Amino acid sequence: MENITELVHCRRSVRTFDGREVNEDVLKKLALFMEKIENPYGIPVSFKFLDGKKHALPCPVVSGTDLYVGAKAPRMPHMEEAFGYSFEMFVLYAWSIGIGTVCIGGTMDRSAFKRAMVLEQNEMMPCVSPLGYPAGKMSIRENMMRKAIRADSRNPFETIFFDSTFDVPLTKEAAGRLAEPLEMVRLAPSAVNKQPWRGVLGKNGVHFYLKKTKGFASGAAGDMQKIDLGIALCHFALAAKEKAINICFSVSEPGITADADTEYIASYLLPQ
Ligand SMILES: Cc1cc2nc3c(=O)[nH]c(=O)nc-3n(C[C@H](O)[C@H](O)[C@H](O)COP(=O)(O)O)c2cc1C
């Protein structure tokens, strides 16, 4: 994938499609790409196209397409972060070839999607997405939904990123060459646009945390906000790679004091 910064800037969720079937060439490209997706946890996430008509897959927020993609992974620690990372790789690639998606973790008939996906006993399918060509105009329902969750806005940089401790806001200037990868995290999509990611710039890299939203319980589909964190890690890693910044993934609690509702997730370290 090229031009990550541009892709992240122009991507948006698509729930209203123009009714055209996705052509064979594009399906082949997507299928080839999904086979190769990896995440830093090394947890396998497998993708499958789902025919919404054949399997009767109701998804009330989506219109203008019957094609979906589902993804599943084994139930294990860090499964959600790995899932979010891999799913976002797919989402960004699809967007880069003109295909709209929206990560759906709530507004679907989960049992119907799970049946279509065919899950083994130890597997989970946290999210699915419709696939298709974005319509020129959003449905009234999608418009209203975006307004209700303020889908076009994001928290300011200094309120989500910190310098050494959670007490000191991080400015873009102080973030230096990491400002751009962090900005890509800031612009990431998240469940109900809650943007639960936080980052602390330390001496040896950036430590990512989840600031849990009250009432956002982890359910049978996993913890949606950990999926958000996986998405954030994906944006950071792709943007750093594009800027030729050498980073190394690590899950090792750095010992920074955090609020009780703030959980350490992972770090990207800079080689010393
Ligand atoms: C983990 C996750 C779950 C989501 N679940 C839903 C959902 O159930 N229904 C829906 O319409 N949108 C869902 N979304 C899409 C978000 O609402 C959307 O990403 C956010 O409002 C930001 O808008 P944008 O993607 O256009 O930037 C989900 C997004 C994520 C990352």
mmCIF file of C-alpha atoms and ligand atoms in Angstrom:
data_model
loop_
_atom_site.group_PDB
_atom_site.id
_atom_site.type_symbol
_atom_site.label_atom_id
_atom_site.label_comp_id
_atom_site.label_asym_id
_atom_site.label_seq_id
_atom_site.Cartn_x
_atom_site.Cartn_y
_atom_site.Cartn_z
ATOM 1 C CA MET A 1 0.000 0.000 0.000
ATOM 2 C CA GLU A 2 1.269 3.435 -0.847
ATOM 3 C CA ASN A 3 0.432 6.932 0.346
ATOM 4 C CA ILE A 4 -0.829 5.904 3.756
ATOM 5 C CA THR A 5 -1.122 9.495 4.944
ATOM 6 C CA GLU A 6 -3.307 10.393 1.988
ATOM 7 C CA LEU A 7 -5.417 7.243 2.381
ATOM 8 C CA VAL A 8 -5.994 7.883 6.079
ATOM 9 C CA HIS A 9 -6.942 11.505 5.399
ATOM 10 C CA CYS A 10 -9.512 10.692 2.729
ATOM 11 C CA ARG A 11 -10.972 7.406 4.089
ATOM 12 C CA ARG A 12 -14.415 7.446 5.647
ATOM 13 C CA SER A 13 -16.853 4.739 6.549
ATOM 14 C CA VAL A 14 -19.262 3.847 3.740
ATOM 15 C CA ARG A 15 -22.735 2.528 4.514
ATOM 16 C CA THR A 16 -24.494 3.689 1.329
ATOM 17 C CA PHE A 17 -23.366 1.951 -1.860
ATOM 18 C CA ASP A 18 -24.337 2.622 -5.484
ATOM 19 C CA GLY A 19 -25.767 -0.847 -6.230
ATOM 20 C CA ARG A 20 -23.088 -1.969 -8.711
ATOM 21 C CA GLU A 21 -21.619 -5.442 -8.204
ATOM 22 C CA VAL A 22 -17.930 -5.492 -7.305
ATOM 23 C CA ASN A 23 -16.137 -6.670 -10.454
ATOM 24 C CA GLU A 24 -14.136 -9.912 -10.653
ATOM 25 C CA ASP A 25 -10.757 -8.195 -10.977
ATOM 26 C CA VAL A 26 -11.315 -6.198 -7.819
ATOM 27 C CA LEU A 27 -12.529 -9.288 -5.951
ATOM 28 C CA LYS A 28 -9.352 -11.108 -6.998
ATOM 29 C CA LYS A 29 -7.191 -8.237 -5.763
ATOM 30 C CA LEU A 30 -8.997 -8.176 -2.418
ATOM 31 C CA ALA A 31 -8.755 -11.974 -2.102
ATOM 32 C CA LEU A 32 -5.008 -11.933 -2.815
ATOM 33 C CA PHE A 33 -4.434 -9.129 -0.334
ATOM 34 C CA MET A 34 -6.452 -10.704 2.497
ATOM 35 C CA GLU A 35 -4.373 -13.903 2.224
ATOM 36 C CA LYS A 36 -1.200 -11.982 3.005
ATOM 37 C CA ILE A 37 -2.314 -9.719 5.862
ATOM 38 C CA GLU A 38 -0.187 -10.010 8.991
ATOM 39 C CA ASN A 39 -0.250 -8.285 12.385
ATOM 40 C CA PRO A 40 2.491 -7.733 14.964
ATOM 41 C CA TYR A 41 0.923 -10.211 17.404
ATOM 42 C CA GLY A 42 1.321 -13.052 14.908
ATOM 43 C CA ILE A 43 -2.297 -14.072 15.584
ATOM 44 C CA PRO A 44 -3.934 -15.391 12.397
ATOM 45 C CA VAL A 45 -6.988 -13.435 11.228
ATOM 46 C CA SER A 46 -8.831 -15.062 8.336
ATOM 47 C CA PHE A 47 -11.197 -13.264 5.975
ATOM 48 C CA LYS A 48 -14.106 -14.556 3.918
ATOM 49 C CA PHE A 49 -16.467 -12.927 1.404
ATOM 50 C CA LEU A 50 -20.106 -13.377 2.401
ATOM 51 C CA ASP A 51 -23.075 -13.229 0.050
ATOM 52 C CA GLY A 52 -25.705 -11.212 1.900
ATOM 53 C CA LYS A 53 -28.546 -12.448 -0.328
ATOM 54 C CA LYS A 54 -27.673 -16.140 -0.127
ATOM 55 C CA HIS A 55 -27.187 -16.086 3.646
ATOM 56 C CA ALA A 56 -29.925 -13.519 4.381
ATOM 57 C CA LEU A 57 -27.618 -11.164 6.270
ATOM 58 C CA PRO A 58 -29.553 -8.236 7.679
ATOM 59 C CA CYS A 59 -27.478 -5.140 8.382
ATOM 60 C CA PRO A 60 -29.870 -2.225 8.840
ATOM 61 C CA VAL A 61 -27.378 0.624 8.414
ATOM 62 C CA VAL A 62 -26.134 -0.609 5.027
ATOM 63 C CA SER A 63 -27.792 -0.096 1.642
ATOM 64 C CA GLY A 64 -26.835 -0.681 -1.998
ATOM 65 C CA THR A 65 -24.718 -3.825 -1.675
ATOM 66 C CA ASP A 66 -25.190 -7.506 -0.831
ATOM 67 C CA LEU A 67 -21.502 -8.277 -0.545
ATOM 68 C CA TYR A 68 -19.804 -8.471 2.854
ATOM 69 C CA VAL A 69 -16.474 -9.540 4.240
ATOM 70 C CA GLY A 70 -16.266 -11.286 7.593
ATOM 71 C CA ALA A 71 -13.130 -11.998 9.587
ATOM 72 C CA LYS A 72 -12.405 -14.369 12.438
ATOM 73 C CA ALA A 73 -9.543 -15.245 14.753
ATOM 74 C CA PRO A 74 -8.867 -17.679 17.572
ATOM 75 C CA ARG A 75 -9.985 -16.581 21.028
ATOM 76 C CA MET A 76 -6.764 -15.767 22.921
ATOM 77 C CA PRO A 77 -5.070 -12.853 24.721
ATOM 78 C CA HIS A 78 -4.556 -9.823 22.403
ATOM 79 C CA MET A 79 -6.917 -11.304 19.832
ATOM 80 C CA GLU A 80 -8.877 -8.037 19.567
ATOM 81 C CA GLU A 81 -5.830 -5.830 18.971
ATOM 82 C CA ALA A 82 -4.544 -8.286 16.348
ATOM 83 C CA PHE A 83 -7.989 -8.382 14.745
ATOM 84 C CA GLY A 84 -8.249 -4.576 14.615
ATOM 85 C CA TYR A 85 -4.788 -4.304 13.067
ATOM 86 C CA SER A 86 -5.466 -6.878 10.349
ATOM 87 C CA PHE A 87 -9.001 -5.654 9.639
ATOM 88 C CA GLU A 88 -7.730 -2.094 9.169
ATOM 89 C CA MET A 89 -5.048 -3.299 6.739
ATOM 90 C CA PHE A 90 -7.910 -4.704 4.678
ATOM 91 C CA VAL A 91 -10.039 -1.548 5.025
ATOM 92 C CA LEU A 92 -7.205 0.732 3.860
ATOM 93 C CA TYR A 93 -6.291 -1.516 0.951
ATOM 94 C CA ALA A 94 -9.929 -1.732 -0.169
ATOM 95 C CA TRP A 95 -10.195 2.074 -0.047
ATOM 96 C CA SER A 96 -6.972 2.389 -2.068
ATOM 97 C CA ILE A 97 -8.639 0.489 -4.940
ATOM 98 C CA GLY A 98 -11.960 2.359 -4.714
ATOM 99 C CA ILE A 99 -13.924 -0.007 -2.474
ATOM 100 C CA GLY A 100 -15.868 1.382 0.470
ATOM 101 C CA THR A 101 -16.137 -0.416 3.813
ATOM 102 C CA VAL A 102 -17.393 0.194 7.319
ATOM 103 C CA CYS A 103 -16.286 -1.856 10.266
ATOM 104 C CA ILE A 104 -19.517 -3.199 11.803
ATOM 105 C CA GLY A 105 -19.317 -4.612 15.307
ATOM 106 C CA GLY A 106 -22.780 -3.822 16.590
ATOM 107 C CA THR A 107 -25.455 -2.967 14.044
ATOM 108 C CA MET A 108 -25.907 -6.399 12.460
ATOM 109 C CA ASP A 109 -27.687 -9.691 13.009
ATOM 110 C CA ARG A 110 -24.650 -11.299 14.621
ATOM 111 C CA SER A 111 -26.059 -14.858 14.672
ATOM 112 C CA ALA A 112 -26.779 -14.779 10.929
ATOM 113 C CA PHE A 113 -23.292 -13.469 10.156
ATOM 114 C CA LYS A 114 -21.692 -16.044 12.455
ATOM 115 C CA ARG A 115 -23.566 -18.874 10.716
ATOM 116 C CA ALA A 116 -22.423 -17.600 7.313
ATOM 117 C CA MET A 117 -18.851 -17.276 8.561
ATOM 118 C CA VAL A 118 -18.804 -20.838 10.012
ATOM 119 C CA LEU A 119 -16.906 -20.451 13.272
ATOM 120 C CA GLU A 120 -14.975 -23.195 15.072
ATOM 121 C CA GLN A 121 -15.546 -23.436 18.795
ATOM 122 C CA ASN A 122 -12.502 -21.361 19.778
ATOM 123 C CA GLU A 123 -13.008 -18.671 17.141
ATOM 124 C CA MET A 124 -14.511 -15.193 17.331
ATOM 125 C CA MET A 125 -15.863 -12.895 14.627
ATOM 126 C CA PRO A 126 -15.877 -9.409 16.195
ATOM 127 C CA CYS A 127 -16.628 -7.373 13.058
ATOM 128 C CA VAL A 128 -17.712 -7.583 9.443
ATOM 129 C CA SER A 129 -17.926 -5.009 6.659
ATOM 130 C CA PRO A 130 -20.015 -4.454 3.558
ATOM 131 C CA LEU A 131 -18.044 -4.067 0.316
ATOM 132 C CA GLY A 132 -18.990 -1.998 -2.701
ATOM 133 C CA TYR A 133 -18.697 1.255 -4.582
ATOM 134 C CA PRO A 134 -19.609 4.308 -2.486
ATOM 135 C CA ALA A 135 -22.824 6.025 -3.645
ATOM 136 C CA GLY A 136 -22.600 9.692 -4.648
ATOM 137 C CA LYS A 137 -24.954 10.617 -1.816
ATOM 138 C CA MET A 138 -25.336 9.119 1.647
ATOM 139 C CA SER A 139 -28.697 7.735 2.760
ATOM 140 C CA ILE A 140 -30.650 9.875 5.228
ATOM 141 C CA ARG A 141 -30.105 7.174 7.843
ATOM 142 C CA GLU A 142 -26.312 7.243 7.356
ATOM 143 C CA ASN A 143 -26.253 11.035 7.427
ATOM 144 C CA MET A 144 -28.195 11.118 10.675
ATOM 145 C CA MET A 145 -26.010 8.429 12.200
ATOM 146 C CA ARG A 146 -22.797 10.275 11.321
ATOM 147 C CA LYS A 147 -24.156 13.496 12.819
ATOM 148 C CA ALA A 148 -25.276 11.753 16.018
ATOM 149 C CA ILE A 149 -21.803 10.320 16.707
ATOM 150 C CA ARG A 150 -19.939 13.315 15.250
ATOM 151 C CA ALA A 151 -18.164 10.927 12.888
ATOM 152 C CA ASP A 152 -16.258 13.700 11.119
ATOM 153 C CA SER A 153 -14.552 15.107 14.183
ATOM 154 C CA ARG A 154 -11.551 13.899 16.167
ATOM 155 C CA ASN A 155 -10.003 14.864 19.523
ATOM 156 C CA PRO A 156 -7.164 17.431 19.405
ATOM 157 C CA PHE A 157 -3.607 16.027 19.304
ATOM 158 C CA GLU A 158 -2.573 17.439 22.686
ATOM 159 C CA THR A 159 -5.519 15.837 24.475
ATOM 160 C CA ILE A 160 -4.673 12.262 23.503
ATOM 161 C CA PHE A 161 -0.882 12.217 23.318
ATOM 162 C CA PHE A 162 1.437 12.904 26.234
ATOM 163 C CA ASP A 163 5.085 13.631 26.900
ATOM 164 C CA SER A 164 6.753 11.184 29.322
ATOM 165 C CA THR A 165 3.820 11.167 31.748
ATOM 166 C CA PHE A 166 0.051 11.526 31.433
ATOM 167 C CA ASP A 167 0.367 14.958 33.101
ATOM 168 C CA VAL A 168 2.155 16.646 30.206
ATOM 169 C CA PRO A 169 0.368 17.137 26.855
ATOM 170 C CA LEU A 170 2.508 16.344 23.807
ATOM 171 C CA THR A 171 2.819 18.987 21.108
ATOM 172 C CA LYS A 172 3.476 18.106 17.482
ATOM 173 C CA GLU A 173 6.760 20.008 17.721
ATOM 174 C CA ALA A 174 7.920 17.907 20.664
ATOM 175 C CA ALA A 175 6.823 14.732 18.878
ATOM 176 C CA GLY A 176 9.250 15.547 16.029
ATOM 177 C CA ARG A 177 9.326 12.901 13.295
ATOM 178 C CA LEU A 178 6.752 10.825 15.213
ATOM 179 C CA ALA A 179 4.165 13.603 14.857
ATOM 180 C CA GLU A 180 2.910 12.279 11.517
ATOM 181 C CA PRO A 181 2.470 8.620 12.584
ATOM 182 C CA LEU A 182 0.696 9.899 15.733
ATOM 183 C CA GLU A 183 -1.516 12.133 13.610
ATOM 184 C CA MET A 184 -2.516 9.016 11.640
ATOM 185 C CA VAL A 185 -3.561 7.405 14.938
ATOM 186 C CA ARG A 186 -5.621 10.478 15.792
ATOM 187 C CA LEU A 187 -7.543 10.206 12.508
ATOM 188 C CA ALA A 188 -8.301 6.480 12.852
ATOM 189 C CA PRO A 189 -11.866 5.117 12.911
ATOM 190 C CA SER A 190 -13.250 3.743 16.176
ATOM 191 C CA ALA A 191 -16.461 2.205 17.495
ATOM 192 C CA VAL A 192 -19.049 4.995 17.992
ATOM 193 C CA ASN A 193 -16.133 7.368 17.239
ATOM 194 C CA LYS A 194 -15.015 7.223 20.888
ATOM 195 C CA GLN A 195 -11.298 7.423 19.950
ATOM 196 C CA PRO A 196 -10.124 5.576 23.075
ATOM 197 C CA TRP A 197 -6.427 5.560 22.133
ATOM 198 C CA ARG A 198 -3.848 7.423 24.179
ATOM 199 C CA GLY A 199 -0.113 7.582 23.540
ATOM 200 C CA VAL A 200 2.787 8.508 25.804
ATOM 201 C CA LEU A 201 6.069 9.454 24.150
ATOM 202 C CA GLY A 202 8.878 8.052 26.253
ATOM 203 C CA LYS A 203 12.650 8.076 25.815
ATOM 204 C CA ASN A 204 12.624 4.906 23.740
ATOM 205 C CA GLY A 205 9.359 5.143 21.787
ATOM 206 C CA VAL A 206 5.602 5.501 22.073
ATOM 207 C CA HIS A 207 3.498 3.560 24.559
ATOM 208 C CA PHE A 208 -0.152 3.081 23.599
ATOM 209 C CA TYR A 209 -2.982 2.868 26.111
ATOM 210 C CA LEU A 210 -6.723 2.276 26.029
ATOM 211 C CA LYS A 211 -8.800 4.832 27.914
ATOM 212 C CA LYS A 212 -11.968 2.855 28.459
ATOM 213 C CA THR A 213 -15.287 4.545 27.734
ATOM 214 C CA LYS A 214 -17.811 4.075 30.553
ATOM 215 C CA GLY A 215 -20.565 1.627 29.655
ATOM 216 C CA PHE A 216 -18.580 0.084 26.802
ATOM 217 C CA ALA A 217 -18.540 -3.460 28.128
ATOM 218 C CA SER A 218 -16.565 -6.241 26.557
ATOM 219 C CA GLY A 219 -19.163 -8.725 25.271
ATOM 220 C CA ALA A 220 -19.412 -11.978 23.347
ATOM 221 C CA ALA A 221 -17.907 -10.213 20.330
ATOM 222 C CA GLY A 222 -14.816 -9.205 22.306
ATOM 223 C CA ASP A 223 -13.754 -5.754 23.483
ATOM 224 C CA MET A 224 -14.537 -3.312 20.641
ATOM 225 C CA GLN A 225 -12.228 -0.691 22.140
ATOM 226 C CA LYS A 226 -9.260 -3.074 21.985
ATOM 227 C CA ILE A 227 -10.107 -3.465 18.308
ATOM 228 C CA ASP A 228 -9.896 0.337 18.067
ATOM 229 C CA LEU A 229 -6.415 0.141 19.614
ATOM 230 C CA GLY A 230 -5.378 -2.465 17.036
ATOM 231 C CA ILE A 231 -6.528 -0.067 14.315
ATOM 232 C CA ALA A 232 -4.499 2.734 15.917
ATOM 233 C CA LEU A 233 -1.368 0.539 16.028
ATOM 234 C CA CYS A 234 -1.876 -0.289 12.354
ATOM 235 C CA HIS A 235 -2.056 3.386 11.374
ATOM 236 C CA PHE A 236 1.034 4.199 13.430
ATOM 237 C CA ALA A 237 3.098 1.336 12.004
ATOM 238 C CA LEU A 238 2.126 1.978 8.370
ATOM 239 C CA ALA A 239 2.826 5.711 8.643
ATOM 240 C CA ALA A 240 6.176 5.123 10.382
ATOM 241 C CA LYS A 241 7.153 2.659 7.656
ATOM 242 C CA GLU A 242 6.203 5.152 4.979
ATOM 243 C CA LYS A 243 8.399 7.771 6.661
ATOM 244 C CA ALA A 244 11.249 5.213 6.905
ATOM 245 C CA ILE A 245 11.192 5.409 10.708
ATOM 246 C CA ASN A 246 12.547 2.190 12.128
ATOM 247 C CA ILE A 247 10.250 0.900 14.878
ATOM 248 C CA CYS A 248 10.025 -2.275 16.851
ATOM 249 C CA PHE A 249 6.801 -3.687 18.327
ATOM 250 C CA SER A 250 6.781 -4.585 22.001
ATOM 251 C CA VAL A 251 4.269 -5.505 24.668
ATOM 252 C CA SER A 252 6.016 -4.637 27.900
ATOM 253 C CA GLU A 253 4.379 -2.355 30.481
ATOM 254 C CA PRO A 254 6.684 0.710 30.731
ATOM 255 C CA GLY A 255 5.721 1.567 34.321
ATOM 256 C CA ILE A 256 4.051 4.921 33.561
ATOM 257 C CA THR A 257 1.409 5.894 36.124
ATOM 258 C CA ALA A 258 -2.040 5.767 34.510
ATOM 259 C CA ASP A 259 -5.635 6.201 35.724
ATOM 260 C CA ALA A 260 -7.553 3.091 36.748
ATOM 261 C CA ASP A 261 -9.635 3.280 33.542
ATOM 262 C CA THR A 262 -6.529 3.422 31.353
ATOM 263 C CA GLU A 263 -4.944 0.125 30.298
ATOM 264 C CA TYR A 264 -1.532 -0.379 28.701
ATOM 265 C CA ILE A 265 -1.790 -2.067 25.289
ATOM 266 C CA ALA A 266 1.538 -2.031 23.412
ATOM 267 C CA SER A 267 4.549 0.078 22.420
ATOM 268 C CA TYR A 268 6.455 0.921 19.279
ATOM 269 C CA LEU A 269 10.089 1.359 20.271
ATOM 270 C CA LEU A 270 12.822 3.207 18.392
ATOM 271 C CA PRO A 271 16.123 1.337 18.114
ATOM 272 C CA GLN A 272 18.595 3.039 20.506
HETATM 273 C C1 LIG B 1 -14.528 -1.543 16.109
HETATM 274 C C2 LIG B 1 -15.533 -0.733 15.345
HETATM 275 C C3 LIG B 1 -16.882 -1.055 15.384
HETATM 276 C C4 LIG B 1 -17.817 -0.318 14.650
HETATM 277 N N1 LIG B 1 -19.141 -0.714 14.662
HETATM 278 C C5 LIG B 1 -20.031 -0.046 13.887
HETATM 279 C C6 LIG B 1 -21.382 -0.493 13.804
HETATM 280 O O1 LIG B 1 -21.786 -1.470 14.446
HETATM 281 N N2 LIG B 1 -22.235 0.181 12.986
HETATM 282 C C7 LIG B 1 -21.831 1.271 12.243
HETATM 283 O O2 LIG B 1 -22.658 1.814 11.507
HETATM 284 N N3 LIG B 1 -20.559 1.735 12.323
HETATM 285 C C8 LIG B 1 -19.652 1.098 13.106
HETATM 286 N N4 LIG B 1 -18.336 1.539 13.152
HETATM 287 C C9 LIG B 1 -17.916 2.704 12.361
HETATM 288 C C10 LIG B 1 -17.688 3.958 13.238
HETATM 289 O O3 LIG B 1 -18.913 4.482 13.653
HETATM 290 C C11 LIG B 1 -16.850 4.981 12.437
HETATM 291 O O4 LIG B 1 -15.611 4.434 12.136
HETATM 292 C C12 LIG B 1 -16.662 6.285 13.218
HETATM 293 O O5 LIG B 1 -17.890 6.910 13.461
HETATM 294 C C13 LIG B 1 -15.755 7.266 12.483
HETATM 295 O O6 LIG B 1 -16.253 7.546 11.194
HETATM 296 P P1 LIG B 1 -15.350 7.311 9.913
HETATM 297 O O7 LIG B 1 -15.013 5.818 9.875
HETATM 298 O O8 LIG B 1 -16.187 7.701 8.744
HETATM 299 O O9 LIG B 1 -14.104 8.117 10.053
HETATM 300 C C14 LIG B 1 -17.398 0.807 13.894
HETATM 301 C C15 LIG B 1 -16.041 1.146 13.859
HETATM 302 C C16 LIG B 1 -15.116 0.397 14.564
HETATM 303 C C17 LIG B 1 -13.659 0.759 14.487
#
